[in-house]
PDB file of C-alpha atoms in Angstrom:
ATOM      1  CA  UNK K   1       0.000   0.000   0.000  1.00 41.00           C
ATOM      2  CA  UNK K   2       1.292   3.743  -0.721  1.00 45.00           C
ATOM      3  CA  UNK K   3      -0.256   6.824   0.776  1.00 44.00           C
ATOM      4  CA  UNK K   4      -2.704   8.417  -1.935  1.00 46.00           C
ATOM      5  CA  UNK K   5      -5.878  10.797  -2.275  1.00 55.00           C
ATOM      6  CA  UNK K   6      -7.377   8.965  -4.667  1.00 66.00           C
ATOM      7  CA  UNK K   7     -11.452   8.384  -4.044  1.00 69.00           C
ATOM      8  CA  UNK K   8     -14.161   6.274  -5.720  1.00 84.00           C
ATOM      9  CA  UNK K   9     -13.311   3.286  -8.051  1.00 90.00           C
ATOM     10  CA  UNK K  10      -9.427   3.947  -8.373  1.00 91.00           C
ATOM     11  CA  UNK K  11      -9.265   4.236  -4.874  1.00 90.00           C
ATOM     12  CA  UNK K  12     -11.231   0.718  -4.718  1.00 90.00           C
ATOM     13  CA  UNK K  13      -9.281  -0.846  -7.385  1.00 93.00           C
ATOM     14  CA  UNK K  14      -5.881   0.678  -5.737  1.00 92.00           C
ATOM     15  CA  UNK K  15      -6.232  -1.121  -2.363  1.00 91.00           C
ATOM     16  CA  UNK K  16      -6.476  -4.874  -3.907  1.00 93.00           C
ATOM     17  CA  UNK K  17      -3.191  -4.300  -6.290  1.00 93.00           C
ATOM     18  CA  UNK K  18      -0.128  -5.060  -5.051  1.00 91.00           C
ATOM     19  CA  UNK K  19       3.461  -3.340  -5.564  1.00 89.00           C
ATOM     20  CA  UNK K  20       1.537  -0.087  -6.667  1.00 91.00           C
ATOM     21  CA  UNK K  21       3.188   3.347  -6.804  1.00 91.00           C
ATOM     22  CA  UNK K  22       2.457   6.685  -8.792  1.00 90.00           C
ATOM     23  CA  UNK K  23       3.259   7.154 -12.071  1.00 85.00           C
ATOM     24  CA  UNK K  24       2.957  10.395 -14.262  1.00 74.00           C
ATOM     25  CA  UNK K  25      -1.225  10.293 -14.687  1.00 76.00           C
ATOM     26  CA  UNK K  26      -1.622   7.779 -12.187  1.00 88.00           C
ATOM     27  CA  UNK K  27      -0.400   4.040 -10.436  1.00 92.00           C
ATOM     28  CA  UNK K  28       1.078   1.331 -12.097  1.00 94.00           C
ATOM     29  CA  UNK K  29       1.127  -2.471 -10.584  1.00 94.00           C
ATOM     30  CA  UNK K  30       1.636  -5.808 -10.373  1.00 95.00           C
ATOM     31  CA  UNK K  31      -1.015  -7.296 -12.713  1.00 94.00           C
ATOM     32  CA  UNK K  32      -3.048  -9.904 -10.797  1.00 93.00           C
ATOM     33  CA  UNK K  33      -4.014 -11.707 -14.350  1.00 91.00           C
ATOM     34  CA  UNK K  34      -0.167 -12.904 -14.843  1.00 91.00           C
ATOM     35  CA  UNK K  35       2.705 -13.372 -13.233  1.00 89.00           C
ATOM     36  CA  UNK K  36       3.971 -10.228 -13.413  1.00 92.00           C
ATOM     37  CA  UNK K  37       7.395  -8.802 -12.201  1.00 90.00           C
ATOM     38  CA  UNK K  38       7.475  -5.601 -13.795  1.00 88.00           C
ATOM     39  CA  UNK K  39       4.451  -3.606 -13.164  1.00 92.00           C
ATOM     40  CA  UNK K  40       2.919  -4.200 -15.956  1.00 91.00           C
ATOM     41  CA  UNK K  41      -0.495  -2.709 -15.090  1.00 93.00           C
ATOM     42  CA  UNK K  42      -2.025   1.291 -15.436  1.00 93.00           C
ATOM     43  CA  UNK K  43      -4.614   2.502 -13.457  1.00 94.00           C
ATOM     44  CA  UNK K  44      -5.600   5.893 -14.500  1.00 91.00           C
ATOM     45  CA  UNK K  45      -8.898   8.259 -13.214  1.00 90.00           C
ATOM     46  CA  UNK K  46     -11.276   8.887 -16.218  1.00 87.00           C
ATOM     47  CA  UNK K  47     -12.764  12.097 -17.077  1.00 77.00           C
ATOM     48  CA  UNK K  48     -15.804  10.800 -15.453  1.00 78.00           C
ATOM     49  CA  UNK K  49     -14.726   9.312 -12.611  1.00 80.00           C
ATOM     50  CA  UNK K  50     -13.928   5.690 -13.826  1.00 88.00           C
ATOM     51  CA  UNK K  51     -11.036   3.716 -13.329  1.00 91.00           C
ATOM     52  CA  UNK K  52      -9.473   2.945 -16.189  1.00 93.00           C
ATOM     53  CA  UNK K  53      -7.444  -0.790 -16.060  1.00 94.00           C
ATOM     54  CA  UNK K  54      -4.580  -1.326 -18.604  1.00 92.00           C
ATOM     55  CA  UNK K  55      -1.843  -4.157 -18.454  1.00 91.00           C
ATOM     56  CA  UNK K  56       0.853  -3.592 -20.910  1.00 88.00           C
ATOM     57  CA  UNK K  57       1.365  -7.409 -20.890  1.00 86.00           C
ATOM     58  CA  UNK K  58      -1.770  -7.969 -23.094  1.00 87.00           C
ATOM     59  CA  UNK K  59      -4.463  -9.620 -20.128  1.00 89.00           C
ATOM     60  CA  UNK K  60      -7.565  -8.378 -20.876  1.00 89.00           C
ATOM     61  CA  UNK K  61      -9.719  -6.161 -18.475  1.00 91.00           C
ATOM     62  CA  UNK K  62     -12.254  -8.862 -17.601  1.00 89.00           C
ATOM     63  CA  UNK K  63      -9.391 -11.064 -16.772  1.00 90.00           C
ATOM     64  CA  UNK K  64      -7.994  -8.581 -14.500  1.00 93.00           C
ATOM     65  CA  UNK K  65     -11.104  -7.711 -12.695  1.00 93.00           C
ATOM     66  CA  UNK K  66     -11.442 -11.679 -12.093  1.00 89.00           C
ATOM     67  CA  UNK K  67      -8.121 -11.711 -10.293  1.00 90.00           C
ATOM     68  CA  UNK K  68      -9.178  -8.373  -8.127  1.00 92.00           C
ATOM     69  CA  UNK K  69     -12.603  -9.850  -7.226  1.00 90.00           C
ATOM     70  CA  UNK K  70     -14.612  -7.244  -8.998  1.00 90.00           C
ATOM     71  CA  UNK K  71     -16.912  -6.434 -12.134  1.00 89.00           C
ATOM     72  CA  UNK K  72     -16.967  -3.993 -15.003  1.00 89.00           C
ATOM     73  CA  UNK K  73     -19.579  -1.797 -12.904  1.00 86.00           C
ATOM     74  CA  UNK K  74     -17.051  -1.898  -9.834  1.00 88.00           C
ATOM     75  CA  UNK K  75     -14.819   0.725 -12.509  1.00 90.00           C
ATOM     76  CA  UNK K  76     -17.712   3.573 -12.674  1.00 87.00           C
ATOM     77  CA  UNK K  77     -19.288   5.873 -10.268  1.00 78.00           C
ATOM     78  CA  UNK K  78     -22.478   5.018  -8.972  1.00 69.00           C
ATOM     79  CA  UNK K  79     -23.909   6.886 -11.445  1.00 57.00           C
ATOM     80  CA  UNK K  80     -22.247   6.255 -14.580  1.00 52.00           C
ATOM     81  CA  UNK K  81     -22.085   2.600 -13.793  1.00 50.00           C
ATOM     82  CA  UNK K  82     -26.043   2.962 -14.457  1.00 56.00           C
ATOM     83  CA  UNK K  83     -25.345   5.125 -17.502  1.00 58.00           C
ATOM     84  CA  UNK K  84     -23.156   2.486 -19.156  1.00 60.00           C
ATOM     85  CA  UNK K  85     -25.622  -0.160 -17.833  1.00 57.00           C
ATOM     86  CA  UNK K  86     -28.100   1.503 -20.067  1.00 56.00           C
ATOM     87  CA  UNK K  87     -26.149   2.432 -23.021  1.00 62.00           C
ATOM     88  CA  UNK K  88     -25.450  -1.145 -23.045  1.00 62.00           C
ATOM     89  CA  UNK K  89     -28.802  -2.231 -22.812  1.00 55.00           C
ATOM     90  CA  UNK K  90     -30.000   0.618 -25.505  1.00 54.00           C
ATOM     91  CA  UNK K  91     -27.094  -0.946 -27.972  1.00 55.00           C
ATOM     92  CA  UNK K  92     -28.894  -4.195 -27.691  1.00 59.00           C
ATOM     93  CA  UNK K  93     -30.196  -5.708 -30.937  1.00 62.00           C
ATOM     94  CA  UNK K  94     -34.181  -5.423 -30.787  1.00 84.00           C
ATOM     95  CA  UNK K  95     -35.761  -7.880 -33.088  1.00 90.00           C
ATOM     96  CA  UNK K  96     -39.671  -6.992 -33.359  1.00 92.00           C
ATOM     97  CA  UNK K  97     -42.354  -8.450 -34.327  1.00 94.00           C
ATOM     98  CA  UNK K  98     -42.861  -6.317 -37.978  1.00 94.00           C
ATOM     99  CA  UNK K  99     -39.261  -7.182 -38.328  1.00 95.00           C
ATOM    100  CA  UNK K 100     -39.770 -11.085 -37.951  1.00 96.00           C
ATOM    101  CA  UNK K 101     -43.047 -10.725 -40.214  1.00 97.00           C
ATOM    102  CA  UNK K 102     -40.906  -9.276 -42.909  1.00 96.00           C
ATOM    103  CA  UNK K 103     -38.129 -11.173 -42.588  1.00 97.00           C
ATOM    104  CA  UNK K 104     -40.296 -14.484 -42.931  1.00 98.00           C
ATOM    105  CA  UNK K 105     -42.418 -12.934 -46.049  1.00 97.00           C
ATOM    106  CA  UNK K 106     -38.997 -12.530 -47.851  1.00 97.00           C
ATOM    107  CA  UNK K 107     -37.725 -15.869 -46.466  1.00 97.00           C
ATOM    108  CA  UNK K 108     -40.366 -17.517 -48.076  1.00 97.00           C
ATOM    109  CA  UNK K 109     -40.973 -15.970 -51.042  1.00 96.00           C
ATOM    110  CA  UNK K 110     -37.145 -16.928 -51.859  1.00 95.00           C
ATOM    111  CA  UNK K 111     -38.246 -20.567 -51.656  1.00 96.00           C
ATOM    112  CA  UNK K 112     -41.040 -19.829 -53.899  1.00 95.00           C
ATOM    113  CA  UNK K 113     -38.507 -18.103 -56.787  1.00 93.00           C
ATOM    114  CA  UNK K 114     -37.416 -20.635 -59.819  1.00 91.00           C
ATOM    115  CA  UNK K 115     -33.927 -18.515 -59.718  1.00 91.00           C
ATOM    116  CA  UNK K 116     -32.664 -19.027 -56.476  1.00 89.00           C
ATOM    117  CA  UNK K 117     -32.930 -22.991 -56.797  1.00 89.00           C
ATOM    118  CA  UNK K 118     -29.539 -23.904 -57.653  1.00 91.00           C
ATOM    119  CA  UNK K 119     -28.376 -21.475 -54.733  1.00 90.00           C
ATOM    120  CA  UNK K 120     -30.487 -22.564 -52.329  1.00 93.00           C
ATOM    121  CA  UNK K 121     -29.470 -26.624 -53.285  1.00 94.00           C
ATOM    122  CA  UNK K 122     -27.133 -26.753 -50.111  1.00 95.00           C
ATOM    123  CA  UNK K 123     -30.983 -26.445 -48.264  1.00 96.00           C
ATOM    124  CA  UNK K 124     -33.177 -28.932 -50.128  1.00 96.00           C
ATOM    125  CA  UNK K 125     -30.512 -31.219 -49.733  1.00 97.00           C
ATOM    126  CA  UNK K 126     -30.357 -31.024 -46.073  1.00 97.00           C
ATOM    127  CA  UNK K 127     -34.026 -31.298 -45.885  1.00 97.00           C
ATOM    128  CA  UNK K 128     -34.207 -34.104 -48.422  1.00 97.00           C
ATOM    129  CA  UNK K 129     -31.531 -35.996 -46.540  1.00 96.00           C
ATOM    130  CA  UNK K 130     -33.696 -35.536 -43.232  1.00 96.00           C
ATOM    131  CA  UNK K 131     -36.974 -36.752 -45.250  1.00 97.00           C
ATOM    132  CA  UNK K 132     -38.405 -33.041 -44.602  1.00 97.00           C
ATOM    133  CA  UNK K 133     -38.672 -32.257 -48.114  1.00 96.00           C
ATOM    134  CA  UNK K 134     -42.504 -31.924 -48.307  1.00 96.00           C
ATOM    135  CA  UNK K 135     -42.451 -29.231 -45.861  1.00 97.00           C
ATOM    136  CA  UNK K 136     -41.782 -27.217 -49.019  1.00 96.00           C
ATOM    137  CA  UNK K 137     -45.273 -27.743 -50.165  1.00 95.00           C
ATOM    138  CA  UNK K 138     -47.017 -26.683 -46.728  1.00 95.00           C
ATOM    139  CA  UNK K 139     -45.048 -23.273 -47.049  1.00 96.00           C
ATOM    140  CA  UNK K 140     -43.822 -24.276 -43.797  1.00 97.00           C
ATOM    141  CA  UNK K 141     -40.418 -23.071 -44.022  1.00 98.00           C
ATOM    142  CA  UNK K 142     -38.190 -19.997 -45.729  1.00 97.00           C
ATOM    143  CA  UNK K 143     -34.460 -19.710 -46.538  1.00 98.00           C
ATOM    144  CA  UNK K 144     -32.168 -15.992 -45.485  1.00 97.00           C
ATOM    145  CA  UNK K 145     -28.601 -15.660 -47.883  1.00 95.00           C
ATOM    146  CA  UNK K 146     -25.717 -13.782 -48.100  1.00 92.00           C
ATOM    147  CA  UNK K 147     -26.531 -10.816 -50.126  1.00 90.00           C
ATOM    148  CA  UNK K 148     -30.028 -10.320 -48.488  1.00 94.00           C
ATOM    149  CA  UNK K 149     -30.905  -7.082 -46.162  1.00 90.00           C
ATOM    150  CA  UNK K 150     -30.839  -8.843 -42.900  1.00 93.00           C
ATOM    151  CA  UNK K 151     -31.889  -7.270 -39.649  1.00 92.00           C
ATOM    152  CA  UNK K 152     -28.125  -6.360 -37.546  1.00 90.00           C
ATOM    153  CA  UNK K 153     -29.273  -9.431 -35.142  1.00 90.00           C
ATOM    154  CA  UNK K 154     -28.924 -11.979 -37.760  1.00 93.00           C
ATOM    155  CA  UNK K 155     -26.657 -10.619 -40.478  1.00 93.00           C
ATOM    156  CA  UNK K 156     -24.062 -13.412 -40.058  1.00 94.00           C
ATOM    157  CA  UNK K 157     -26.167 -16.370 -40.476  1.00 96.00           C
ATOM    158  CA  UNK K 158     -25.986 -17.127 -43.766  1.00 95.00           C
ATOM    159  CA  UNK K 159     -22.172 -17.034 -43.318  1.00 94.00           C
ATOM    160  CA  UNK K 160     -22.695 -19.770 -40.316  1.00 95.00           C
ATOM    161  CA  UNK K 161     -24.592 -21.932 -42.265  1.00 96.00           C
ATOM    162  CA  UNK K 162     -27.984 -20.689 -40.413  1.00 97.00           C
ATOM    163  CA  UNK K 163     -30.267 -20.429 -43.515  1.00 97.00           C
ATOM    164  CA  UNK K 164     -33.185 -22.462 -42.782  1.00 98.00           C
ATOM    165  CA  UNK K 165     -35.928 -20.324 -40.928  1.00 98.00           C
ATOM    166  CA  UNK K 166     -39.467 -21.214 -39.315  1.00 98.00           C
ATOM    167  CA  UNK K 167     -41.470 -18.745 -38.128  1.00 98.00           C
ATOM    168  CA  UNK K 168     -42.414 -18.724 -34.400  1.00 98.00           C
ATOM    169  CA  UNK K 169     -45.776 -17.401 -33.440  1.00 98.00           C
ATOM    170  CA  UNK K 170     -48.195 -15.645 -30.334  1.00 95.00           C
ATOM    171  CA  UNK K 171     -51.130 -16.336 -28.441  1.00 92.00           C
ATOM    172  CA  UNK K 172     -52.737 -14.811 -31.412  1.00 93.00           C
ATOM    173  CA  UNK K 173     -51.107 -16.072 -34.389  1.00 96.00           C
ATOM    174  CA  UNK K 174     -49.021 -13.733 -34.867  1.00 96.00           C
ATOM    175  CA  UNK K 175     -45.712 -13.934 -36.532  1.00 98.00           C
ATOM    176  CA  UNK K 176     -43.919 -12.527 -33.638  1.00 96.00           C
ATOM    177  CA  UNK K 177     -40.114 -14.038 -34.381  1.00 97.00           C
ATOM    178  CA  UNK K 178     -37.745 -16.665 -35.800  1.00 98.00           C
ATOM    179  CA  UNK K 179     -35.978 -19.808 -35.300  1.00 98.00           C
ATOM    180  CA  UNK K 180     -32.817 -20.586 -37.964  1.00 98.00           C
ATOM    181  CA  UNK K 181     -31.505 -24.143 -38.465  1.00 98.00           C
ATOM    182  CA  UNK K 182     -28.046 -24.730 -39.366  1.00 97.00           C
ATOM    183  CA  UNK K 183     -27.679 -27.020 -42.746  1.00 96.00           C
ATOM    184  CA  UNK K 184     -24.081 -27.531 -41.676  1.00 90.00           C
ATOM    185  CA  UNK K 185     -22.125 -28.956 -38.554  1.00 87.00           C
ATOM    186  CA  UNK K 186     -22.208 -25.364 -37.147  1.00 90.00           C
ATOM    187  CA  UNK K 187     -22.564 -25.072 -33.560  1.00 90.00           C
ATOM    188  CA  UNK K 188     -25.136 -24.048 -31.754  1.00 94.00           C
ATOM    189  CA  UNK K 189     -27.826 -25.959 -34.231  1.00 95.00           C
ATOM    190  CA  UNK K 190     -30.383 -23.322 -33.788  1.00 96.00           C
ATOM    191  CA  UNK K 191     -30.317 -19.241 -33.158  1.00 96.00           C
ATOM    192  CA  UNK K 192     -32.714 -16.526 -32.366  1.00 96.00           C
ATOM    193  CA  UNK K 193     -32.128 -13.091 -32.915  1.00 94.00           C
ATOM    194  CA  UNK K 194     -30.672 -11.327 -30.429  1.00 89.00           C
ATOM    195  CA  UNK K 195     -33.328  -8.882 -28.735  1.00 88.00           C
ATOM    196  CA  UNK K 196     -36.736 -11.068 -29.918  1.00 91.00           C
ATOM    197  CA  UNK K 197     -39.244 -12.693 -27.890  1.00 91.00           C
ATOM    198  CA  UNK K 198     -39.122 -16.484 -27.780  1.00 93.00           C
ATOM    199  CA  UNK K 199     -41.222 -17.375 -24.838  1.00 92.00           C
ATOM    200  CA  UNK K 200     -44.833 -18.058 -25.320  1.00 93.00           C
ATOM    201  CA  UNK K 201     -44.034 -18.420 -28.721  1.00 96.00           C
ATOM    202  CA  UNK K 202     -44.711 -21.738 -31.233  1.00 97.00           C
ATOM    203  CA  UNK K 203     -44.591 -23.109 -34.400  1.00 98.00           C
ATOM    204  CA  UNK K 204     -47.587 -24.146 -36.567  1.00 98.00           C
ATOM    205  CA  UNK K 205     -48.686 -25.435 -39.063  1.00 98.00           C
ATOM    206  CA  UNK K 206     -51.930 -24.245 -40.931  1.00 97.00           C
ATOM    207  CA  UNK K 207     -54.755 -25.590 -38.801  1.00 97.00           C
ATOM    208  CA  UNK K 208     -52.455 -25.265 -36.018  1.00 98.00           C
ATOM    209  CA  UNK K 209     -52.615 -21.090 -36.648  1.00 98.00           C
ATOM    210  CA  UNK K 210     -56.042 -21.835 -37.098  1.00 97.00           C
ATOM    211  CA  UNK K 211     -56.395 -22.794 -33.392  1.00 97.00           C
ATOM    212  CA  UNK K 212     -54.373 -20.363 -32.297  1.00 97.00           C
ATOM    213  CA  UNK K 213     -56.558 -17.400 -33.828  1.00 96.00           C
ATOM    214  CA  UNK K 214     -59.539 -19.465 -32.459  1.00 95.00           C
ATOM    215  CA  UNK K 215     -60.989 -20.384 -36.025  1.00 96.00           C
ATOM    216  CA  UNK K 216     -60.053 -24.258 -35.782  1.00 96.00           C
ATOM    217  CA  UNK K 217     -63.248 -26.318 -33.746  1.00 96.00           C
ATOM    218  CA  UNK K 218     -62.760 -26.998 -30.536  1.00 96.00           C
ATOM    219  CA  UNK K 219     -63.182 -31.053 -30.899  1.00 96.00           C
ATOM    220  CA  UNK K 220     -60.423 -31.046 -32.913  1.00 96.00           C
ATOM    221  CA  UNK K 221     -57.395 -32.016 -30.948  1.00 97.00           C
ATOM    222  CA  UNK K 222     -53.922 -30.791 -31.443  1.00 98.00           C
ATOM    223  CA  UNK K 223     -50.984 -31.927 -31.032  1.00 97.00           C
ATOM    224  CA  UNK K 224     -48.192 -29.839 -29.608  1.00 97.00           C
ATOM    225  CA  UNK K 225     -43.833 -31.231 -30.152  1.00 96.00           C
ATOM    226  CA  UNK K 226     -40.702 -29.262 -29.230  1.00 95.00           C
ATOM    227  CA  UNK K 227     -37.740 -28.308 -31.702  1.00 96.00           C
ATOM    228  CA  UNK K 228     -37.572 -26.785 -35.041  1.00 97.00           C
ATOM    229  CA  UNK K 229     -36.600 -29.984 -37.378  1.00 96.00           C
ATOM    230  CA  UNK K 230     -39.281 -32.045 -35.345  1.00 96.00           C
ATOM    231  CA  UNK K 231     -42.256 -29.515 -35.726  1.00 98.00           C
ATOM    232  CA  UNK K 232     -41.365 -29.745 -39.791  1.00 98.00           C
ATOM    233  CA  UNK K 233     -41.421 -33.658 -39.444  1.00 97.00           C
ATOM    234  CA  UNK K 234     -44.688 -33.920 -37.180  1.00 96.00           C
ATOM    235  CA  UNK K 235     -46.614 -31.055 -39.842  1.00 97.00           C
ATOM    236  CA  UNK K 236     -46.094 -33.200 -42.571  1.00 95.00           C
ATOM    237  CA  UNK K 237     -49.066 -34.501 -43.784  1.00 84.00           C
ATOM    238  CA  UNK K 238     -50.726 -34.394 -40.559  1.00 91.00           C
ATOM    239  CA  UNK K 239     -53.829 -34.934 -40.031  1.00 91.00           C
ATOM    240  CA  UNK K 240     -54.655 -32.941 -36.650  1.00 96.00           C
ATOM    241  CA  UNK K 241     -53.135 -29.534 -36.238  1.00 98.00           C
ATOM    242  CA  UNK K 242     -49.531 -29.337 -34.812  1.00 98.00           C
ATOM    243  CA  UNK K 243     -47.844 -26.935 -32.598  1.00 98.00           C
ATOM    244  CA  UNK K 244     -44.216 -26.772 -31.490  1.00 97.00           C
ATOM    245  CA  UNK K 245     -42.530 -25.029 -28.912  1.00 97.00           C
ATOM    246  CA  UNK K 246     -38.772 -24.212 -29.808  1.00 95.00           C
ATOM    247  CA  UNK K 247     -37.102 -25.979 -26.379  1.00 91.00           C
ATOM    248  CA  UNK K 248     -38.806 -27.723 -23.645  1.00 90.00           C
ATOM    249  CA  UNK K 249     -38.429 -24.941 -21.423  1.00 89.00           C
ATOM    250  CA  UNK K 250     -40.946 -22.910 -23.203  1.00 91.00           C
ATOM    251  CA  UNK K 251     -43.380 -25.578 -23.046  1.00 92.00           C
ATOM    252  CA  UNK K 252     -45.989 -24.167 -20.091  1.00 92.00           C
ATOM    253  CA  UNK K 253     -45.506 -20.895 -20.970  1.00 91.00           C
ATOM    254  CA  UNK K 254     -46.594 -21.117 -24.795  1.00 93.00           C
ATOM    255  CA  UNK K 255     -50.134 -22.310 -24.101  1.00 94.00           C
ATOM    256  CA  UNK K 256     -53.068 -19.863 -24.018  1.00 92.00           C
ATOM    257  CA  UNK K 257     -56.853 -19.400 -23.771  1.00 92.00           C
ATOM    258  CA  UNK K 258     -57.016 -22.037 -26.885  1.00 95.00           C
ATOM    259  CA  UNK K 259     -56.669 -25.061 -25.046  1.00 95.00           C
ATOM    260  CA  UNK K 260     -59.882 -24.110 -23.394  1.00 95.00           C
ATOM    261  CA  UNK K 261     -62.364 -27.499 -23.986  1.00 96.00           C
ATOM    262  CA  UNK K 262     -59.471 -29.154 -26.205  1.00 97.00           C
ATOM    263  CA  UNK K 263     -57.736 -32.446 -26.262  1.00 98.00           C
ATOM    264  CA  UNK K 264     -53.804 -31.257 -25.651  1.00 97.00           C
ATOM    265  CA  UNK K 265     -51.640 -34.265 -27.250  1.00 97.00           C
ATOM    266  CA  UNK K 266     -47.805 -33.327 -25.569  1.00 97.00           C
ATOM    267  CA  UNK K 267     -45.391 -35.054 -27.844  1.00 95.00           C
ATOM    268  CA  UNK K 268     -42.534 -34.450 -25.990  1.00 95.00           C
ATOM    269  CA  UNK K 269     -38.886 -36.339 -26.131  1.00 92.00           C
ATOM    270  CA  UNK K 270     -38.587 -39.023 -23.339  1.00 92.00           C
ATOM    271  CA  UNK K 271     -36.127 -37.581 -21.359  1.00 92.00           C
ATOM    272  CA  UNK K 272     -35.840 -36.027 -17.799  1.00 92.00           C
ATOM    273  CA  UNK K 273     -36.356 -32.251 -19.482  1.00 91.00           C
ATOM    274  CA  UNK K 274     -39.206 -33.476 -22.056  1.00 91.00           C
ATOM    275  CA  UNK K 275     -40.843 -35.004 -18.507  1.00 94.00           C
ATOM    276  CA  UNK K 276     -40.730 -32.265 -16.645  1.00 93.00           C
ATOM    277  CA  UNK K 277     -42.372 -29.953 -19.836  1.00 92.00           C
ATOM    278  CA  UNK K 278     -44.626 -32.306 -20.188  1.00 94.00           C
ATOM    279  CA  UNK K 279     -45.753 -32.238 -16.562  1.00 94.00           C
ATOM    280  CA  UNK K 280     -45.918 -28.383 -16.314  1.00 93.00           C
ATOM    281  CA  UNK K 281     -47.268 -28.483 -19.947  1.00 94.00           C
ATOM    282  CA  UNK K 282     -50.045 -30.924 -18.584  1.00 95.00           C
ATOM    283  CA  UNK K 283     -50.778 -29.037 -15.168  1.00 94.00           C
ATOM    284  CA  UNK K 284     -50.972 -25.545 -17.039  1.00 94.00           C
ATOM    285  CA  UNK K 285     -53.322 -27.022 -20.421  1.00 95.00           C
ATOM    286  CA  UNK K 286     -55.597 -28.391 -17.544  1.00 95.00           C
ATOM    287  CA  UNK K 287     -55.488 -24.321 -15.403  1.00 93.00           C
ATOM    288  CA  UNK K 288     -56.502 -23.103 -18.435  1.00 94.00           C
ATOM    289  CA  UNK K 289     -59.765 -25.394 -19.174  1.00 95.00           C
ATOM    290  CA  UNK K 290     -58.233 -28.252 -21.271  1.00 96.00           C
ATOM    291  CA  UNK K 291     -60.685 -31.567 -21.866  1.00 97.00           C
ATOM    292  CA  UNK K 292     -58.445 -33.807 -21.980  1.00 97.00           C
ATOM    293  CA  UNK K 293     -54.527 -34.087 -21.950  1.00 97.00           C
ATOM    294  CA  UNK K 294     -52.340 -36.958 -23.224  1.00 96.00           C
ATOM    295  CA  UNK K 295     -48.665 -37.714 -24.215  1.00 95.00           C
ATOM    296  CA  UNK K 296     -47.705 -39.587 -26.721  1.00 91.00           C
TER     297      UNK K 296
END
């Protein structure tokens, strides 16, 4: 420790560094993030008040404030810690609901165009290889490409291999987001876009947006899976309406008023987290006036 004025988050980040001493605009130090010898770290005051963390060295910040026991808020005032909070939060992609419409209308109008076939191969053969290939002719899936206008929260996909996209809906019926499906061996399979809704949100099929918007008769039971390349298998040629939430987690959430009188069919993978959506699935379809509820 060395005698200093300092105050605020300096001061805070000067008392856990070790070997520090003044320098011309502030301390250096021993940088916790390596084994460091030669004082290899800066800590300088901010304009605003912030404590600003260098190590010569190369360790990133977030390594650094690891090794001190602190967080990226721990380097700002009070007050502009909750400035940068929100700047943060403001810079946020927000995917809405007009922007997932849109995005799905061109999506699947590209499927629908006689020029884009040979491009688009890479898709249909992923399909065909997964014996989803009829989906085509229920319109129940689009394809995004390099070279379309693509909303900030999704403009790499295409380069990722994440060109298959199903629309998810609301309550309502409403096209309210996305789902993509990678064609490749990229990892993670599936993506949303950054800032969208995805729970209470489902796949369907035709009659299955025909219960949602409360069109579809009420003795006809539907049939509700989970996952993108499953909801395409289970709409194919179906003869009840299908609904599909896009993980198992959303499963009790994405019901509504529409189950009200309805026989709920939960087709569900038998493991322990397809169990435990189908048992909140099951407890919530019969809350909100289901007739019947059975899992297949």
């Amino acid at each position: 420790m060395i005698g200093h004025a300092e105050s605020g988050p300096v001061a805070m980040v000067l008392e856990r560094l070790k070997g520090a001493k003044r320098s011309a605009g502030g301390h250096v130090a021993l940088c916790p993030a390596h084994a460091d010898t030669n004082r290899s770290l800066s800590l300088d005051p901010g304009a605003d008040g912030r404590a600003l963390l260098k190590c010569f060295a190369g360790c990133p910040t977030n390594s650094i404030l690891a090794a001190l026991g602190l967080r990226e808020a721990d380097l700002f005032e009070r007050g502009a810690a909750r400035e940068q909070a929100a700047r943060k939060e403001a810079e946020k992609p927000c995917f809405l609901p007009a922007e997932a419409a849109s995005l799905w209308a061109n999506a699947l109008a590209r499927t629908r165009n006689d020029e884009q076939i040979e491009a688009e191969r890479p898709v249909y053969a992923y399909l065909e290889q997964r014996g989803l290939a009829e989906a085509w002719e229920s319109r129940l899936y689009g394809v995004i490409a390099a070279g379309m206008s693509l909303h900030v929260a999704m403009a790499r996909w295409p380069n990722t291999g994440h060109r298959l996209i199903v629309p998810l809906y609301d309550a309502s019926g409403r096209v309210t987001n996305v789902q993509a499906r990678a064609i490749g061996g990229s990892t993670p399979k599936t993506l949303f876009p950054a800032g969208g809704v995805v729970k209470g949100t489902v796949f369907a099929d035709e009659r299955g947006l025909r219960v949602l918007r409360g069109v579809e008769p009420t003795a006809t039971p539907v049939v509700i899976g989970e996952g993108l390349t499953d909801f395409l298998a289970m709409a194919i040629g179906s003869p009840t309406p299908v609904l599909s939430v896009p993980g198992s987690s959303f499963a009790a959430a994405a019901l509504g008023a529409w189950v009200r009188g309805r026989t709920v069919v939960l087709a569900f993978d038998r493991d322990k987290a397809g169990d435990e959506a189908a048992d909140a699935a099951r407890e919530c379809a019969y809350a909100l006036g289901a007739a019947r509820v059975r899992r297949v």
